[in-house]
Amino acid sequence: MPINEKQAASVEEVLWKGHTAVKFSAGGYEALIVPDVGANVIELKNTLKNISILRSPNEDLDFEAFKERPQIYGFPVLFPPNRIEDGTFKVGDKVYKFPINEPKRNNYIHGFIKSEKWQITKKEVISKDEVQVEAVFNFTKEHDFYKYLPHEFRFKLSYNLSCKGLKQTASVTNLSDEKMPIGIGYHTAFNVPFDENGNDEDFRVMASVDKRWEQNERNLPTGKILKLTEEEKKLLDGGMEVSGHPIETHYMLKNMNLDGKEFRGAVIEDKSNKLRVIYEMGADYKHLVIWNDTGNKHFVCIEPQTWVINAPNVKMSDDITGFKTLLPRKTWSEKIRIYVEM
């Protein structure tokens, strides 16, 4: 079959680094999900344009090394997202004390379910142009982390792949008898460039950002909310370069106008090839981190978050921070979509 021709929708189990993975294809896209490591979508390709959208672990990286740091590959879920100061926060009279896993800054970072084993509960060809794959993580009292987060819950990730790209629906159900704090985020790692023939310097990022959170030496918000600099205003118009210099910046999200339509999210654009990857985000994702490590690793992480970094400890209105709790037996849900503009 020619490379730029759509293949019929399909889904199958494959072996990846000695572990079962699910490969699914539809509408000119291919994806690979690894349930043993956070149900992470570690590959997303557009076969019509012959590009790899997400950064994938290379062949030389062994499985345990990937599991140790999955947040720099694919589409990992963070629960809670980013950092908690001293690993400690309080909700009402209840004190939560998470283990310190960023010792140099004395923070808890990136949550735990990104490396956990999930169960694939659905893998179905819906039509000749659409596939659905569903993964579930059931958190119970038997889990080692329960002593830090004493709430049973179910986290479900449902992926629909079609000509419209990859749509993800995330949902969390509180199965405990008390309200539980929930903060959701993604450390989505995009290739820069999308293929071996591209150039880093041709890439720009646009994002529907509003203002920037000032951060201290521990990468925690100071409580000050700053206007965008002239360089950051390029995120709203024309795009900002994401290679050649380190970026680690935390923004508020808002809706913006993109090509005459209301849009919330980010755009990664290859200027030389006039190619854009669109990352749409639901309204509950109120904050965004952009991070590219040192700026020379050929990727940029676009990180939507429902709450600001360290939200439980930020002394501001929940309407601003995005902090929320989920009542017993209630479910939270929101959507995200990644696609190539055709």
mmCIF file of C-alpha atoms in Angstrom:
data_model
loop_
_atom_site.group_PDB
_atom_site.id
_atom_site.type_symbol
_atom_site.label_atom_id
_atom_site.label_comp_id
_atom_site.label_asym_id
_atom_site.label_seq_id
_atom_site.Cartn_x
_atom_site.Cartn_y
_atom_site.Cartn_z
ATOM 1 C CA MET A 1 0.000 0.000 0.000
ATOM 2 C CA PRO A 2 1.400 3.463 -0.883
ATOM 3 C CA ILE A 3 2.660 5.460 2.122
ATOM 4 C CA ASN A 4 0.137 8.293 1.723
ATOM 5 C CA GLU A 5 -2.924 6.090 1.494
ATOM 6 C CA LYS A 6 -5.271 5.452 4.410
ATOM 7 C CA GLN A 7 -5.274 1.938 5.813
ATOM 8 C CA ALA A 8 -8.362 0.233 7.183
ATOM 9 C CA ALA A 9 -8.878 0.633 10.912
ATOM 10 C CA SER A 10 -7.230 -2.058 13.022
ATOM 11 C CA VAL A 11 -6.220 -2.896 16.582
ATOM 12 C CA GLU A 12 -3.881 -5.643 17.788
ATOM 13 C CA GLU A 13 -1.698 -6.702 20.684
ATOM 14 C CA VAL A 14 2.032 -6.557 19.991
ATOM 15 C CA LEU A 15 5.199 -7.160 21.977
ATOM 16 C CA TRP A 16 7.175 -4.032 22.917
ATOM 17 C CA LYS A 17 10.437 -4.402 24.849
ATOM 18 C CA GLY A 18 9.164 -7.732 26.154
ATOM 19 C CA HIS A 19 5.800 -6.333 27.323
ATOM 20 C CA THR A 20 2.336 -6.438 25.835
ATOM 21 C CA ALA A 21 1.324 -3.262 24.039
ATOM 22 C CA VAL A 22 -1.664 -2.295 21.902
ATOM 23 C CA LYS A 23 -1.135 -0.964 18.385
ATOM 24 C CA PHE A 24 -4.084 0.718 16.722
ATOM 25 C CA SER A 25 -4.568 2.458 13.377
ATOM 26 C CA ALA A 26 -7.351 4.482 11.769
ATOM 27 C CA GLY A 27 -7.942 7.448 9.485
ATOM 28 C CA GLY A 28 -4.288 7.916 8.516
ATOM 29 C CA TYR A 29 -2.966 7.688 12.106
ATOM 30 C CA GLU A 30 -1.137 4.989 14.047
ATOM 31 C CA ALA A 31 -0.708 4.788 17.823
ATOM 32 C CA LEU A 32 0.915 2.493 20.361
ATOM 33 C CA ILE A 33 -0.132 2.255 24.009
ATOM 34 C CA VAL A 34 1.857 0.541 26.785
ATOM 35 C CA PRO A 35 -0.554 -0.498 29.581
ATOM 36 C CA ASP A 36 2.261 -1.652 31.893
ATOM 37 C CA VAL A 37 3.560 1.931 32.139
ATOM 38 C CA GLY A 38 0.660 4.237 32.809
ATOM 39 C CA ALA A 39 -1.289 3.331 29.654
ATOM 40 C CA ASN A 40 1.051 5.798 27.962
ATOM 41 C CA VAL A 41 0.539 6.427 24.239
ATOM 42 C CA ILE A 42 4.238 6.307 23.363
ATOM 43 C CA GLU A 43 3.771 6.585 19.600
ATOM 44 C CA LEU A 44 1.460 8.716 17.501
ATOM 45 C CA LYS A 45 2.154 8.898 13.784
ATOM 46 C CA ASN A 46 0.388 10.453 10.851
ATOM 47 C CA THR A 47 0.988 8.051 7.971
ATOM 48 C CA LEU A 48 -0.419 10.421 5.352
ATOM 49 C CA LYS A 49 2.259 13.017 6.118
ATOM 50 C CA ASN A 50 4.793 10.384 7.232
ATOM 51 C CA ILE A 51 5.571 12.110 10.530
ATOM 52 C CA SER A 52 6.033 11.005 14.155
ATOM 53 C CA ILE A 53 4.158 13.427 16.379
ATOM 54 C CA LEU A 54 5.108 12.192 19.841
ATOM 55 C CA ARG A 55 8.579 11.477 21.191
ATOM 56 C CA SER A 56 9.051 7.722 21.608
ATOM 57 C CA PRO A 57 11.621 5.748 23.607
ATOM 58 C CA ASN A 58 14.445 4.712 21.294
ATOM 59 C CA GLU A 59 15.453 1.109 20.734
ATOM 60 C CA ASP A 60 18.457 1.379 23.069
ATOM 61 C CA LEU A 61 16.399 2.454 26.084
ATOM 62 C CA ASP A 62 15.560 -0.573 28.211
ATOM 63 C CA PHE A 63 12.110 -1.056 29.705
ATOM 64 C CA GLU A 64 13.037 -0.293 33.317
ATOM 65 C CA ALA A 65 14.742 2.977 32.341
ATOM 66 C CA PHE A 66 11.600 3.994 30.460
ATOM 67 C CA LYS A 67 9.400 3.061 33.428
ATOM 68 C CA GLU A 68 11.620 5.104 35.748
ATOM 69 C CA ARG A 69 11.086 8.300 33.720
ATOM 70 C CA PRO A 70 8.090 7.953 31.386
ATOM 71 C CA GLN A 71 7.262 11.675 31.569
ATOM 72 C CA ILE A 72 9.655 12.565 28.742
ATOM 73 C CA TYR A 73 8.008 10.206 26.249
ATOM 74 C CA GLY A 74 4.590 10.059 24.666
ATOM 75 C CA PHE A 75 1.414 11.146 26.439
ATOM 76 C CA PRO A 76 1.828 10.272 30.162
ATOM 77 C CA VAL A 77 -0.835 11.200 32.698
ATOM 78 C CA LEU A 78 0.203 13.025 35.881
ATOM 79 C CA PHE A 79 -1.969 12.643 38.975
ATOM 80 C CA PRO A 80 -1.424 15.079 40.580
ATOM 81 C CA PRO A 81 0.450 17.196 38.019
ATOM 82 C CA ASN A 82 3.851 18.751 38.597
ATOM 83 C CA ARG A 83 4.958 19.667 42.150
ATOM 84 C CA ILE A 84 3.620 19.655 45.711
ATOM 85 C CA GLU A 85 5.662 21.759 48.144
ATOM 86 C CA ASP A 86 7.317 19.551 50.790
ATOM 87 C CA GLY A 87 4.949 16.811 49.588
ATOM 88 C CA THR A 88 2.363 18.150 52.041
ATOM 89 C CA PHE A 89 -1.040 19.807 51.823
ATOM 90 C CA LYS A 90 -4.288 20.009 53.757
ATOM 91 C CA VAL A 91 -7.903 19.677 52.649
ATOM 92 C CA GLY A 92 -10.271 20.638 55.464
ATOM 93 C CA ASP A 93 -8.953 18.827 58.528
ATOM 94 C CA LYS A 94 -7.237 16.101 56.490
ATOM 95 C CA VAL A 95 -3.460 16.314 56.010
ATOM 96 C CA TYR A 96 -1.823 14.593 53.027
ATOM 97 C CA LYS A 97 1.887 13.800 53.181
ATOM 98 C CA PHE A 98 3.365 12.482 49.936
ATOM 99 C CA PRO A 99 6.915 11.102 49.734
ATOM 100 C CA ILE A 100 9.644 13.473 48.549
ATOM 101 C CA ASN A 101 10.823 12.340 45.102
ATOM 102 C CA GLU A 102 12.495 15.589 44.065
ATOM 103 C CA PRO A 103 14.970 15.832 46.949
ATOM 104 C CA LYS A 104 17.025 18.757 45.655
ATOM 105 C CA ARG A 105 13.900 20.962 45.894
ATOM 106 C CA ASN A 106 12.119 18.976 48.616
ATOM 107 C CA ASN A 107 9.014 18.500 46.477
ATOM 108 C CA TYR A 108 6.754 15.665 45.458
ATOM 109 C CA ILE A 109 6.535 15.630 41.661
ATOM 110 C CA HIS A 110 4.480 14.173 38.795
ATOM 111 C CA GLY A 111 2.271 11.701 40.643
ATOM 112 C CA PHE A 112 2.542 7.920 40.670
ATOM 113 C CA ILE A 113 0.098 6.455 38.143
ATOM 114 C CA LYS A 114 2.294 7.364 35.159
ATOM 115 C CA SER A 115 4.402 4.259 35.915
ATOM 116 C CA GLU A 116 1.654 1.946 37.179
ATOM 117 C CA LYS A 117 0.186 -1.043 35.393
ATOM 118 C CA TRP A 118 -3.227 -0.403 33.841
ATOM 119 C CA GLN A 119 -5.767 -2.831 32.393
ATOM 120 C CA ILE A 120 -6.958 -2.639 28.813
ATOM 121 C CA THR A 121 -10.744 -2.932 29.099
ATOM 122 C CA LYS A 122 -11.676 -2.271 25.475
ATOM 123 C CA LYS A 123 -9.994 -2.486 22.090
ATOM 124 C CA GLU A 124 -12.546 -2.237 19.325
ATOM 125 C CA VAL A 125 -12.753 -1.317 15.661
ATOM 126 C CA ILE A 126 -15.845 0.905 15.625
ATOM 127 C CA SER A 127 -15.891 1.451 11.865
ATOM 128 C CA LYS A 128 -13.504 1.290 8.926
ATOM 129 C CA ASP A 129 -12.213 4.725 9.973
ATOM 130 C CA GLU A 130 -12.307 4.607 13.791
ATOM 131 C CA VAL A 131 -10.824 2.575 16.634
ATOM 132 C CA GLN A 132 -11.392 2.822 20.386
ATOM 133 C CA VAL A 133 -8.992 1.641 23.088
ATOM 134 C CA GLU A 134 -9.822 1.984 26.772
ATOM 135 C CA ALA A 135 -7.522 1.577 29.780
ATOM 136 C CA VAL A 136 -8.421 1.581 33.482
ATOM 137 C CA PHE A 137 -6.429 1.985 36.683
ATOM 138 C CA ASN A 138 -8.217 0.801 39.820
ATOM 139 C CA PHE A 139 -6.705 2.260 42.978
ATOM 140 C CA THR A 140 -7.576 0.300 46.128
ATOM 141 C CA LYS A 141 -6.542 0.034 49.759
ATOM 142 C CA GLU A 142 -4.080 -2.704 48.788
ATOM 143 C CA HIS A 143 -1.903 -0.296 46.810
ATOM 144 C CA ASP A 144 1.347 0.862 48.460
ATOM 145 C CA PHE A 145 0.477 4.512 47.784
ATOM 146 C CA TYR A 146 -2.841 4.291 49.644
ATOM 147 C CA LYS A 147 -1.142 5.344 52.890
ATOM 148 C CA TYR A 148 -0.411 8.701 51.217
ATOM 149 C CA LEU A 149 -3.684 9.076 49.300
ATOM 150 C CA PRO A 150 -6.374 7.239 51.281
ATOM 151 C CA HIS A 151 -9.124 7.315 48.666
ATOM 152 C CA GLU A 152 -10.137 4.461 46.415
ATOM 153 C CA PHE A 153 -10.785 5.627 42.854
ATOM 154 C CA ARG A 154 -11.038 4.509 39.247
ATOM 155 C CA PHE A 155 -9.120 6.364 36.532
ATOM 156 C CA LYS A 156 -10.169 5.648 32.957
ATOM 157 C CA LEU A 157 -8.512 6.744 29.729
ATOM 158 C CA SER A 158 -10.520 6.248 26.553
ATOM 159 C CA TYR A 159 -8.773 6.817 23.208
ATOM 160 C CA ASN A 160 -10.567 7.243 19.897
ATOM 161 C CA LEU A 161 -8.374 7.253 16.794
ATOM 162 C CA SER A 162 -9.837 8.411 13.482
ATOM 163 C CA CYS A 163 -9.233 10.852 10.624
ATOM 164 C CA LYS A 164 -9.809 13.535 13.286
ATOM 165 C CA GLY A 165 -6.673 12.397 15.123
ATOM 166 C CA LEU A 166 -6.354 11.054 18.654
ATOM 167 C CA LYS A 167 -9.135 12.033 21.054
ATOM 168 C CA GLN A 168 -8.602 11.178 24.696
ATOM 169 C CA THR A 169 -11.385 11.200 27.285
ATOM 170 C CA ALA A 170 -10.126 10.999 30.866
ATOM 171 C CA SER A 171 -12.426 10.259 33.780
ATOM 172 C CA VAL A 172 -11.891 9.817 37.515
ATOM 173 C CA THR A 173 -14.508 8.285 39.813
ATOM 174 C CA ASN A 174 -14.182 8.713 43.575
ATOM 175 C CA LEU A 175 -14.981 5.319 45.112
ATOM 176 C CA SER A 176 -14.226 6.412 48.681
ATOM 177 C CA ASP A 177 -16.568 7.780 51.326
ATOM 178 C CA GLU A 178 -14.843 11.166 51.557
ATOM 179 C CA LYS A 179 -14.244 13.955 49.115
ATOM 180 C CA MET A 180 -10.870 13.547 47.398
ATOM 181 C CA PRO A 181 -8.575 16.158 45.858
ATOM 182 C CA ILE A 182 -8.036 15.744 42.114
ATOM 183 C CA GLY A 183 -5.531 17.444 39.866
ATOM 184 C CA ILE A 184 -4.874 16.034 36.384
ATOM 185 C CA GLY A 185 -2.141 16.864 33.891
ATOM 186 C CA TYR A 186 -0.194 15.513 30.919
ATOM 187 C CA HIS A 187 3.514 15.729 30.189
ATOM 188 C CA THR A 188 2.939 15.430 26.439
ATOM 189 C CA ALA A 189 6.283 15.185 24.608
ATOM 190 C CA PHE A 190 6.239 16.335 20.975
ATOM 191 C CA ASN A 191 9.041 15.619 18.545
ATOM 192 C CA VAL A 192 10.967 18.634 17.282
ATOM 193 C CA PRO A 193 11.370 18.036 14.375
ATOM 194 C CA PHE A 194 8.622 15.588 13.370
ATOM 195 C CA ASP A 195 10.945 13.623 11.085
ATOM 196 C CA GLU A 196 14.663 13.209 10.384
ATOM 197 C CA ASN A 197 14.549 15.665 7.474
ATOM 198 C CA GLY A 198 13.228 18.568 9.547
ATOM 199 C CA ASN A 199 15.158 21.295 11.347
ATOM 200 C CA ASP A 200 14.657 22.333 14.967
ATOM 201 C CA GLU A 201 14.965 26.016 14.152
ATOM 202 C CA ASP A 202 11.934 25.853 11.835
ATOM 203 C CA PHE A 203 9.581 24.974 14.686
ATOM 204 C CA ARG A 204 7.339 27.382 16.592
ATOM 205 C CA VAL A 205 4.738 26.936 19.318
ATOM 206 C CA MET A 206 1.554 28.935 19.690
ATOM 207 C CA ALA A 207 -0.576 28.549 22.815
ATOM 208 C CA SER A 208 -3.758 30.122 24.158
ATOM 209 C CA VAL A 209 -2.052 31.508 27.245
ATOM 210 C CA ASP A 210 -3.177 34.447 29.324
ATOM 211 C CA LYS A 211 -0.693 35.348 32.054
ATOM 212 C CA ARG A 212 2.390 33.717 33.571
ATOM 213 C CA TRP A 213 2.846 32.375 37.079
ATOM 214 C CA GLU A 214 6.027 33.644 38.693
ATOM 215 C CA GLN A 215 8.008 30.706 40.102
ATOM 216 C CA ASN A 216 10.687 30.522 42.779
ATOM 217 C CA GLU A 217 13.925 28.518 42.883
ATOM 218 C CA ARG A 218 11.901 25.384 43.731
ATOM 219 C CA ASN A 219 9.766 25.844 40.604
ATOM 220 C CA LEU A 220 6.742 26.635 42.783
ATOM 221 C CA PRO A 221 4.388 29.588 42.222
ATOM 222 C CA THR A 222 5.176 32.632 44.356
ATOM 223 C CA GLY A 223 1.580 33.848 44.176
ATOM 224 C CA LYS A 224 2.422 36.603 41.692
ATOM 225 C CA ILE A 225 0.729 36.523 38.304
ATOM 226 C CA LEU A 226 2.672 38.367 35.612
ATOM 227 C CA LYS A 227 1.873 39.799 32.207
ATOM 228 C CA LEU A 228 3.433 38.111 29.200
ATOM 229 C CA THR A 229 6.795 39.422 28.030
ATOM 230 C CA GLU A 230 7.165 40.602 24.440
ATOM 231 C CA GLU A 231 8.785 37.258 23.593
ATOM 232 C CA GLU A 232 5.944 35.324 25.237
ATOM 233 C CA LYS A 233 3.343 37.310 23.308
ATOM 234 C CA LYS A 234 4.609 35.432 20.241
ATOM 235 C CA LEU A 235 2.802 32.407 21.677
ATOM 236 C CA LEU A 236 -0.420 34.182 20.748
ATOM 237 C CA ASP A 237 0.664 35.404 17.332
ATOM 238 C CA GLY A 238 3.150 33.770 14.991
ATOM 239 C CA GLY A 239 4.686 31.348 17.481
ATOM 240 C CA MET A 240 7.720 31.202 19.761
ATOM 241 C CA GLU A 241 10.899 29.252 19.039
ATOM 242 C CA VAL A 242 11.218 26.146 21.200
ATOM 243 C CA SER A 243 14.761 25.034 20.392
ATOM 244 C CA GLY A 244 18.208 26.387 21.158
ATOM 245 C CA HIS A 245 17.354 27.712 24.617
ATOM 246 C CA PRO A 246 15.839 26.147 27.769
ATOM 247 C CA ILE A 247 12.166 26.744 28.549
ATOM 248 C CA GLU A 248 10.284 25.932 31.752
ATOM 249 C CA THR A 249 7.368 28.310 32.106
ATOM 250 C CA HIS A 250 3.957 28.076 33.726
ATOM 251 C CA TYR A 251 0.938 29.885 32.267
ATOM 252 C CA MET A 252 -2.773 30.329 32.752
ATOM 253 C CA LEU A 253 -4.850 29.106 29.828
ATOM 254 C CA LYS A 254 -7.604 30.993 28.053
ATOM 255 C CA ASN A 255 -9.481 30.650 24.779
ATOM 256 C CA MET A 256 -8.038 32.423 21.738
ATOM 257 C CA ASN A 257 -8.927 32.954 18.106
ATOM 258 C CA LEU A 258 -7.229 30.504 15.748
ATOM 259 C CA ASP A 259 -8.005 30.795 12.053
ATOM 260 C CA GLY A 260 -11.300 32.509 12.832
ATOM 261 C CA LYS A 261 -12.450 29.947 15.403
ATOM 262 C CA GLU A 262 -12.370 29.806 19.189
ATOM 263 C CA PHE A 263 -9.523 27.585 20.332
ATOM 264 C CA ARG A 264 -8.014 26.385 23.604
ATOM 265 C CA GLY A 265 -4.662 24.628 23.546
ATOM 266 C CA ALA A 266 -1.409 24.705 21.616
ATOM 267 C CA VAL A 267 -0.093 24.479 18.060
ATOM 268 C CA ILE A 268 3.306 23.034 17.117
ATOM 269 C CA GLU A 269 4.228 24.300 13.679
ATOM 270 C CA ASP A 270 6.946 23.351 11.219
ATOM 271 C CA LYS A 271 7.270 26.643 9.336
ATOM 272 C CA SER A 272 9.409 25.284 6.509
ATOM 273 C CA ASN A 273 6.976 22.507 5.629
ATOM 274 C CA LYS A 274 3.847 24.492 6.503
ATOM 275 C CA LEU A 275 2.727 21.669 8.767
ATOM 276 C CA ARG A 276 0.867 22.083 12.054
ATOM 277 C CA VAL A 277 0.026 19.703 14.882
ATOM 278 C CA ILE A 278 -2.952 20.894 16.896
ATOM 279 C CA TYR A 279 -3.366 20.095 20.587
ATOM 280 C CA GLU A 280 -6.919 20.948 21.707
ATOM 281 C CA MET A 281 -7.698 21.057 25.429
ATOM 282 C CA GLY A 282 -11.001 20.978 27.276
ATOM 283 C CA ALA A 283 -12.123 23.876 29.476
ATOM 284 C CA ASP A 284 -11.145 22.128 32.732
ATOM 285 C CA TYR A 285 -7.495 22.379 31.743
ATOM 286 C CA LYS A 286 -6.886 25.837 33.152
ATOM 287 C CA HIS A 287 -3.072 25.903 33.224
ATOM 288 C CA LEU A 288 -0.194 25.049 30.911
ATOM 289 C CA VAL A 289 3.495 24.349 31.380
ATOM 290 C CA ILE A 290 5.906 24.494 28.444
ATOM 291 C CA TRP A 291 9.209 22.674 29.011
ATOM 292 C CA ASN A 292 11.980 21.590 26.656
ATOM 293 C CA ASP A 293 14.665 20.384 29.075
ATOM 294 C CA THR A 294 17.865 22.098 27.892
ATOM 295 C CA GLY A 295 16.445 23.106 24.528
ATOM 296 C CA ASN A 296 18.660 20.784 22.470
ATOM 297 C CA LYS A 297 16.991 17.410 23.053
ATOM 298 C CA HIS A 298 14.718 17.590 19.965
ATOM 299 C CA PHE A 299 11.444 17.677 21.869
ATOM 300 C CA VAL A 300 9.108 20.055 23.653
ATOM 301 C CA CYS A 301 6.628 19.085 26.376
ATOM 302 C CA ILE A 302 3.259 20.816 26.262
ATOM 303 C CA GLU A 303 1.666 20.152 29.661
ATOM 304 C CA PRO A 304 -2.008 20.991 30.257
ATOM 305 C CA GLN A 305 -3.047 20.884 33.918
ATOM 306 C CA THR A 306 -6.380 21.214 35.672
ATOM 307 C CA TRP A 307 -4.691 23.005 38.556
ATOM 308 C CA VAL A 308 -1.724 25.302 39.021
ATOM 309 C CA ILE A 309 1.523 23.812 40.329
ATOM 310 C CA ASN A 310 1.202 23.246 44.095
ATOM 311 C CA ALA A 311 -2.461 24.260 43.925
ATOM 312 C CA PRO A 312 -3.504 22.905 47.355
ATOM 313 C CA ASN A 313 -0.953 25.224 48.978
ATOM 314 C CA VAL A 314 -1.523 28.316 46.827
ATOM 315 C CA LYS A 315 -3.552 30.756 48.897
ATOM 316 C CA MET A 316 -5.860 31.976 46.155
ATOM 317 C CA SER A 317 -9.401 31.289 45.034
ATOM 318 C CA ASP A 318 -10.051 27.832 43.585
ATOM 319 C CA ASP A 319 -11.433 29.621 40.514
ATOM 320 C CA ILE A 320 -7.900 30.880 39.889
ATOM 321 C CA THR A 321 -5.826 27.883 40.973
ATOM 322 C CA GLY A 322 -8.088 25.173 39.565
ATOM 323 C CA PHE A 323 -7.958 23.241 42.837
ATOM 324 C CA LYS A 324 -10.932 20.954 43.255
ATOM 325 C CA THR A 325 -12.238 18.000 45.209
ATOM 326 C CA LEU A 326 -14.466 15.189 44.008
ATOM 327 C CA LEU A 327 -17.389 14.064 46.165
ATOM 328 C CA PRO A 328 -17.946 10.364 46.932
ATOM 329 C CA ARG A 329 -19.263 8.338 43.972
ATOM 330 C CA LYS A 330 -18.953 11.323 41.640
ATOM 331 C CA THR A 331 -17.036 11.333 38.361
ATOM 332 C CA TRP A 332 -14.906 14.033 36.750
ATOM 333 C CA SER A 333 -14.290 13.900 32.991
ATOM 334 C CA GLU A 334 -12.609 16.013 30.298
ATOM 335 C CA LYS A 335 -11.299 15.694 26.720
ATOM 336 C CA ILE A 336 -8.129 16.408 24.763
ATOM 337 C CA ARG A 337 -7.383 15.960 21.059
ATOM 338 C CA ILE A 338 -4.173 15.830 19.009
ATOM 339 C CA TYR A 339 -4.261 15.948 15.230
ATOM 340 C CA VAL A 340 -2.400 17.106 12.149
ATOM 341 C CA GLU A 341 -3.970 19.990 10.306
ATOM 342 C CA MET A 342 -4.642 18.595 6.843
#
